Amino acid sequence: MKIKNYSKFVFVLLAAALVLTIGCTRSGGQAGSGEQYTIEIGGSTSVTPLMELFAAAYADVKPNIKVNINGTGSGDGITNAGVTYQIGMSSRELTPAEQGRGLNAEPVAIDGIAVIVNNNNPVSNLTIDQIRDIYTGAVTNWNQVGGNNAPIAVISREAGSGTRGAFEEIIGFQGRLLAGANESTSTGAIKAGIVQNPNAIGYISLGSVDDTTKAISVGGAAPLSSNVLNGSYRVARPFIVLTGSNVHAESAAFINWMFSSAGQAIVARSWIPVR
């Protein structure tokens, strides 16, 4: 009799433990809240440095989320947002045809485009008209714009680059790039080309400027975030994140975090916050 009662008691305890375990599992938060997940991101090489900062900080917020970032150009980021990538990156506005694809496009930061030359180049300021003349071939020697007597080596980004699209639109020479200009596929390649050639000129994201090259003033305004914000430095464009119609919850959470005070504080380090 005692054995029978003991067995019943043990059974009741086991049943209660099972119920408690199930209840704890269901009340532990949203499904997959602690599961490993990888967010694939691709597109603009100009947005890439900012996205890398976002990813590094987000790893402290959600260590179970891995972020893969591919700097492949704005065209690829737009084309493959919601396809190859959960999140696309663009450093230019979408064309009407691209807008027709039904993508959700949100500017996460504002960036200036810096015009850069070799550190030994004495030129420190150009007007927008002078930059346009250089990039279309109307001006071919630095002595025409106050520099040394030396031919100008023009470096641009490749076709499809968001930085190139924005730069050509702002400066006003779409489709008229000097024949024979060196077309580089990344920010790093442009900087390397200018370091190696004292007569070269190029353009990169303001957030990518460092002491390896010299960022010059445009129209008398220094390439500073404060001047982009007050409108005196006119060579600026948006950094855009793109998603398709079906967005995974973790990707949506990451984007929401970019617009939070923590995310926008990261933007403020080298770019202009949008919130």
Tab-separated table of C-alpha atoms in Angstrom:
chain	number	residue	atom	x	y	z
A	1	MET	CA	0.000	0.000	0.000
A	2	LYS	CA	2.821	2.356	0.854
A	3	ILE	CA	4.623	1.476	-2.406
A	4	LYS	CA	1.479	2.154	-4.416
A	5	ASN	CA	0.975	5.589	-2.808
A	6	TYR	CA	4.639	6.449	-3.301
A	7	SER	CA	4.442	5.619	-7.004
A	8	LYS	CA	1.365	7.839	-7.379
A	9	PHE	CA	3.172	10.674	-5.605
A	10	VAL	CA	6.206	10.408	-7.911
A	11	PHE	CA	3.935	10.385	-10.975
A	12	VAL	CA	2.204	13.570	-9.836
A	13	LEU	CA	5.570	15.285	-9.276
A	14	LEU	CA	6.804	14.315	-12.744
A	15	ALA	CA	3.607	15.516	-14.376
A	16	ALA	CA	3.793	18.829	-12.549
A	17	ALA	CA	7.427	19.286	-13.615
A	18	LEU	CA	6.506	18.603	-17.226
A	19	VAL	CA	3.727	21.190	-17.163
A	20	LEU	CA	6.058	23.730	-15.567
A	21	THR	CA	8.737	23.109	-18.194
A	22	ILE	CA	6.291	23.578	-21.066
A	23	GLY	CA	4.929	26.729	-19.497
A	24	CYS	CA	8.388	28.213	-19.045
A	25	THR	CA	9.303	27.396	-22.634
A	26	ARG	CA	6.224	29.152	-24.005
A	27	SER	CA	6.598	32.189	-21.807
A	28	GLY	CA	10.280	32.710	-22.659
A	29	GLY	CA	9.560	35.318	-25.399
A	30	GLN	CA	9.033	35.315	-29.126
A	31	ALA	CA	9.904	32.183	-31.056
A	32	GLY	CA	13.561	32.203	-32.044
A	33	SER	CA	14.421	35.089	-29.716
A	34	GLY	CA	17.660	33.380	-28.692
A	35	GLU	CA	18.327	31.486	-31.895
A	36	GLN	CA	21.288	32.143	-34.168
A	37	TYR	CA	20.380	34.063	-37.316
A	38	THR	CA	22.398	35.613	-40.153
A	39	ILE	CA	21.368	38.823	-41.907
A	40	GLU	CA	22.773	39.172	-45.415
A	41	ILE	CA	23.399	42.773	-46.492
A	42	GLY	CA	24.833	44.020	-49.783
A	43	GLY	CA	25.218	47.121	-51.923
A	44	SER	CA	26.938	50.515	-51.789
A	45	THR	CA	30.604	50.495	-50.803
A	46	SER	CA	30.072	54.014	-49.430
A	47	VAL	CA	27.415	52.811	-47.001
A	48	THR	CA	29.518	49.771	-46.054
A	49	PRO	CA	31.734	51.507	-43.421
A	50	LEU	CA	28.634	52.795	-41.618
A	51	MET	CA	26.943	49.397	-41.833
A	52	GLU	CA	30.048	47.747	-40.385
A	53	LEU	CA	29.862	50.100	-37.394
A	54	PHE	CA	26.171	49.273	-37.006
A	55	ALA	CA	26.908	45.536	-37.115
A	56	ALA	CA	29.718	45.751	-34.542
A	57	ALA	CA	27.547	47.658	-32.075
A	58	TYR	CA	24.517	45.429	-32.691
A	59	ALA	CA	26.575	42.371	-31.788
A	60	ASP	CA	26.577	43.662	-28.209
A	61	VAL	CA	22.800	44.109	-28.310
A	62	LYS	CA	22.007	40.748	-29.940
A	63	PRO	CA	25.054	38.468	-29.903
A	64	ASN	CA	23.025	35.700	-31.524
A	65	ILE	CA	22.619	37.734	-34.721
A	66	LYS	CA	25.388	37.607	-37.340
A	67	VAL	CA	25.532	40.321	-40.002
A	68	ASN	CA	27.287	39.620	-43.315
A	69	ILE	CA	28.062	42.773	-45.308
A	70	ASN	CA	28.988	42.752	-48.991
A	71	GLY	CA	30.226	45.979	-50.616
A	72	THR	CA	29.080	45.382	-54.175
A	73	GLY	CA	27.777	48.770	-55.347
A	74	SER	CA	24.426	50.521	-55.114
A	75	GLY	CA	23.094	48.965	-58.308
A	76	ASP	CA	23.516	45.476	-56.894
A	77	GLY	CA	22.061	46.523	-53.539
A	78	ILE	CA	18.932	47.822	-55.236
A	79	THR	CA	18.586	44.908	-57.666
A	80	ASN	CA	19.047	42.210	-55.024
A	81	ALA	CA	17.301	43.739	-52.009
A	82	GLY	CA	14.793	41.143	-50.883
A	83	VAL	CA	16.411	38.556	-53.171
A	84	THR	CA	20.085	37.825	-52.408
A	85	TYR	CA	20.114	40.274	-49.500
A	86	GLN	CA	17.617	40.809	-46.715
A	87	ILE	CA	18.837	44.415	-46.642
A	88	GLY	CA	20.221	46.358	-49.594
A	89	MET	CA	22.387	49.481	-49.375
A	90	SER	CA	22.316	52.435	-51.775
A	91	SER	CA	24.093	55.786	-51.776
A	92	ARG	CA	21.840	57.284	-54.426
A	93	GLU	CA	18.140	57.844	-54.933
A	94	LEU	CA	16.270	55.143	-56.822
A	95	THR	CA	15.346	55.715	-60.457
A	96	PRO	CA	11.631	55.661	-61.414
A	97	ALA	CA	12.075	52.133	-62.796
A	98	GLU	CA	13.703	50.975	-59.556
A	99	GLN	CA	10.958	52.613	-57.500
A	100	GLY	CA	8.475	50.513	-59.460
A	101	ARG	CA	9.931	47.334	-57.975
A	102	GLY	CA	8.034	47.943	-54.736
A	103	LEU	CA	11.080	48.224	-52.480
A	104	ASN	CA	10.919	49.945	-49.123
A	105	ALA	CA	13.709	52.572	-49.166
A	106	GLU	CA	14.615	54.549	-46.047
A	107	PRO	CA	17.483	57.059	-45.675
A	108	VAL	CA	19.426	56.123	-42.547
A	109	ALA	CA	22.041	58.901	-42.827
A	110	ILE	CA	23.093	61.863	-44.956
A	111	ASP	CA	26.610	61.850	-46.374
A	112	GLY	CA	28.771	64.416	-48.088
A	113	ILE	CA	30.872	63.461	-51.087
A	114	ALA	CA	34.433	64.680	-50.650
A	115	VAL	CA	36.556	65.733	-53.620
A	116	ILE	CA	40.061	64.485	-52.870
A	117	VAL	CA	43.541	65.147	-54.258
A	118	ASN	CA	47.069	64.112	-53.380
A	119	ASN	CA	48.417	65.587	-50.142
A	120	ASN	CA	51.160	67.360	-52.100
A	121	ASN	CA	48.718	69.086	-54.453
A	122	PRO	CA	48.610	72.840	-53.646
A	123	VAL	CA	44.982	73.193	-54.787
A	124	SER	CA	42.684	73.389	-51.760
A	125	ASN	CA	39.444	74.724	-53.255
A	126	LEU	CA	37.469	74.262	-56.475
A	127	THR	CA	34.097	75.564	-57.591
A	128	ILE	CA	31.412	73.196	-58.818
A	129	ASP	CA	31.927	74.607	-62.328
A	130	GLN	CA	35.651	73.838	-62.165
A	131	ILE	CA	34.994	70.294	-60.967
A	132	ARG	CA	32.514	69.804	-63.806
A	133	ASP	CA	35.073	71.097	-66.330
A	134	ILE	CA	37.719	68.730	-64.975
A	135	TYR	CA	35.452	65.709	-65.157
A	136	THR	CA	34.226	66.500	-68.675
A	137	GLY	CA	37.684	67.366	-70.046
A	138	ALA	CA	37.210	71.130	-70.503
A	139	VAL	CA	40.015	71.653	-67.960
A	140	THR	CA	42.973	69.295	-68.350
A	141	ASN	CA	45.879	70.939	-66.492
A	142	TRP	CA	46.138	71.880	-62.826
A	143	ASN	CA	47.553	75.295	-63.744
A	144	GLN	CA	44.123	76.201	-65.163
A	145	VAL	CA	42.680	76.065	-61.626
A	146	GLY	CA	45.558	77.517	-59.607
A	147	GLY	CA	47.758	74.441	-59.338
A	148	ASN	CA	51.032	73.180	-60.769
A	149	ASN	CA	51.722	72.826	-64.470
A	150	ALA	CA	50.739	69.173	-64.665
A	151	PRO	CA	48.078	67.167	-66.504
A	152	ILE	CA	45.081	66.219	-64.345
A	153	ALA	CA	44.540	62.490	-63.859
A	154	VAL	CA	40.769	62.052	-63.478
A	155	ILE	CA	39.535	59.171	-61.322
A	156	SER	CA	35.848	58.285	-61.113
A	157	ARG	CA	33.754	55.431	-59.799
A	158	GLU	CA	32.460	52.742	-62.129
A	159	ALA	CA	29.088	52.889	-63.899
A	160	GLY	CA	26.317	51.835	-61.527
A	161	SER	CA	28.087	53.178	-58.435
A	162	GLY	CA	25.780	55.145	-56.170
A	163	THR	CA	28.559	57.598	-55.383
A	164	ARG	CA	29.171	58.217	-59.083
A	165	GLY	CA	25.469	58.639	-59.828
A	166	ALA	CA	25.050	61.150	-57.004
A	167	PHE	CA	28.286	62.990	-57.834
A	168	GLU	CA	27.469	63.358	-61.531
A	169	GLU	CA	23.947	64.581	-60.739
A	170	ILE	CA	25.077	67.135	-58.143
A	171	ILE	CA	28.004	68.453	-60.199
A	172	GLY	CA	25.910	68.354	-63.384
A	173	PHE	CA	27.660	66.154	-65.941
A	174	GLN	CA	25.564	62.981	-66.164
A	175	GLY	CA	26.743	60.844	-69.070
A	176	ARG	CA	29.586	63.243	-69.966
A	177	LEU	CA	32.517	61.759	-68.060
A	178	LEU	CA	35.871	62.428	-69.728
A	179	ALA	CA	36.797	59.604	-72.099
A	180	GLY	CA	39.778	57.755	-70.701
A	181	ALA	CA	39.069	58.602	-67.066
A	182	ASN	CA	40.206	55.921	-64.637
A	183	GLU	CA	37.060	54.157	-63.383
A	184	SER	CA	37.683	52.525	-59.988
A	185	THR	CA	35.422	49.957	-58.376
A	186	SER	CA	35.758	51.010	-54.742
A	187	THR	CA	36.519	53.835	-52.343
A	188	GLY	CA	39.794	52.146	-51.391
A	189	ALA	CA	40.911	51.939	-55.017
A	190	ILE	CA	40.265	55.653	-55.553
A	191	LYS	CA	42.261	56.614	-52.458
A	192	ALA	CA	45.117	54.314	-53.470
A	193	GLY	CA	45.210	55.824	-56.963
A	194	ILE	CA	45.452	59.356	-55.597
A	195	VAL	CA	48.151	58.415	-53.085
A	196	GLN	CA	50.216	56.986	-55.958
A	197	ASN	CA	49.616	59.867	-58.398
A	198	PRO	CA	50.307	63.466	-57.238
A	199	ASN	CA	48.233	64.828	-60.149
A	200	ALA	CA	45.089	62.756	-59.584
A	201	ILE	CA	41.635	63.868	-58.450
A	202	GLY	CA	38.768	61.702	-57.224
A	203	TYR	CA	35.730	61.641	-54.966
A	204	ILE	CA	34.687	59.470	-52.034
A	205	SER	CA	32.236	59.398	-49.146
A	206	LEU	CA	32.942	62.113	-46.599
A	207	GLY	CA	32.864	59.418	-43.925
A	208	SER	CA	35.768	57.626	-45.629
A	209	VAL	CA	38.143	60.600	-45.655
A	210	ASP	CA	41.437	60.055	-43.850
A	211	ASP	CA	44.896	61.615	-43.832
A	212	THR	CA	46.170	59.582	-46.789
A	213	THR	CA	44.632	62.152	-49.171
A	214	LYS	CA	43.434	65.786	-49.001
A	215	ALA	CA	39.736	66.630	-49.096
A	216	ILE	CA	39.368	70.068	-50.691
A	217	SER	CA	36.756	72.766	-50.183
A	218	VAL	CA	34.023	73.180	-52.795
A	219	GLY	CA	32.865	76.714	-53.501
A	220	GLY	CA	34.729	77.891	-50.399
A	221	ALA	CA	32.979	75.462	-48.038
A	222	ALA	CA	35.077	72.861	-46.242
A	223	PRO	CA	33.920	69.226	-46.510
A	224	LEU	CA	32.510	68.957	-42.980
A	225	SER	CA	29.294	67.377	-41.737
A	226	SER	CA	28.328	70.707	-40.163
A	227	ASN	CA	28.602	72.379	-43.583
A	228	VAL	CA	26.527	69.655	-45.206
A	229	LEU	CA	23.883	70.235	-42.539
A	230	ASN	CA	23.810	74.019	-42.994
A	231	GLY	CA	23.762	73.674	-46.782
A	232	SER	CA	27.039	75.476	-47.565
A	233	TYR	CA	28.726	72.244	-48.693
A	234	ARG	CA	26.470	71.217	-51.550
A	235	VAL	CA	27.932	67.867	-52.572
A	236	ALA	CA	25.803	65.516	-50.443
A	237	ARG	CA	23.484	62.508	-50.826
A	238	PRO	CA	21.453	60.030	-48.724
A	239	PHE	CA	22.532	56.629	-47.409
A	240	ILE	CA	19.556	54.328	-47.988
A	241	VAL	CA	18.622	50.888	-46.626
A	242	LEU	CA	16.298	48.800	-48.775
A	243	THR	CA	14.066	45.817	-48.137
A	244	GLY	CA	11.647	43.749	-50.179
A	245	SER	CA	8.045	42.918	-49.368
A	246	ASN	CA	8.852	40.024	-47.014
A	247	VAL	CA	11.222	41.107	-44.261
A	248	HIS	CA	12.430	38.669	-41.616
A	249	ALA	CA	11.701	39.831	-38.072
A	250	GLU	CA	15.405	39.952	-37.189
A	251	SER	CA	16.215	42.093	-40.234
A	252	ALA	CA	13.353	44.453	-39.356
A	253	ALA	CA	14.607	44.659	-35.770
A	254	PHE	CA	18.117	45.537	-36.975
A	255	ILE	CA	16.789	48.324	-39.205
A	256	ASN	CA	14.648	49.689	-36.370
A	257	TRP	CA	17.755	49.746	-34.185
A	258	MET	CA	19.622	51.797	-36.835
A	259	PHE	CA	17.013	54.536	-36.366
A	260	SER	CA	17.191	54.382	-32.574
A	261	SER	CA	19.169	56.885	-30.532
A	262	ALA	CA	22.019	54.352	-30.281
A	263	GLY	CA	22.109	53.794	-34.036
A	264	GLN	CA	21.893	57.478	-34.923
A	265	ALA	CA	24.659	58.246	-32.417
A	266	ILE	CA	26.886	56.005	-34.547
A	267	VAL	CA	25.819	57.922	-37.673
A	268	ALA	CA	26.785	61.180	-35.956
A	269	ARG	CA	30.426	60.085	-35.662
A	270	SER	CA	31.169	60.817	-39.338
A	271	TRP	CA	27.829	61.447	-41.048
A	272	ILE	CA	24.572	63.343	-40.475
A	273	PRO	CA	21.765	61.618	-38.524
A	274	VAL	CA	18.263	61.588	-39.976
A	275	ARG	CA	16.550	61.419	-36.550
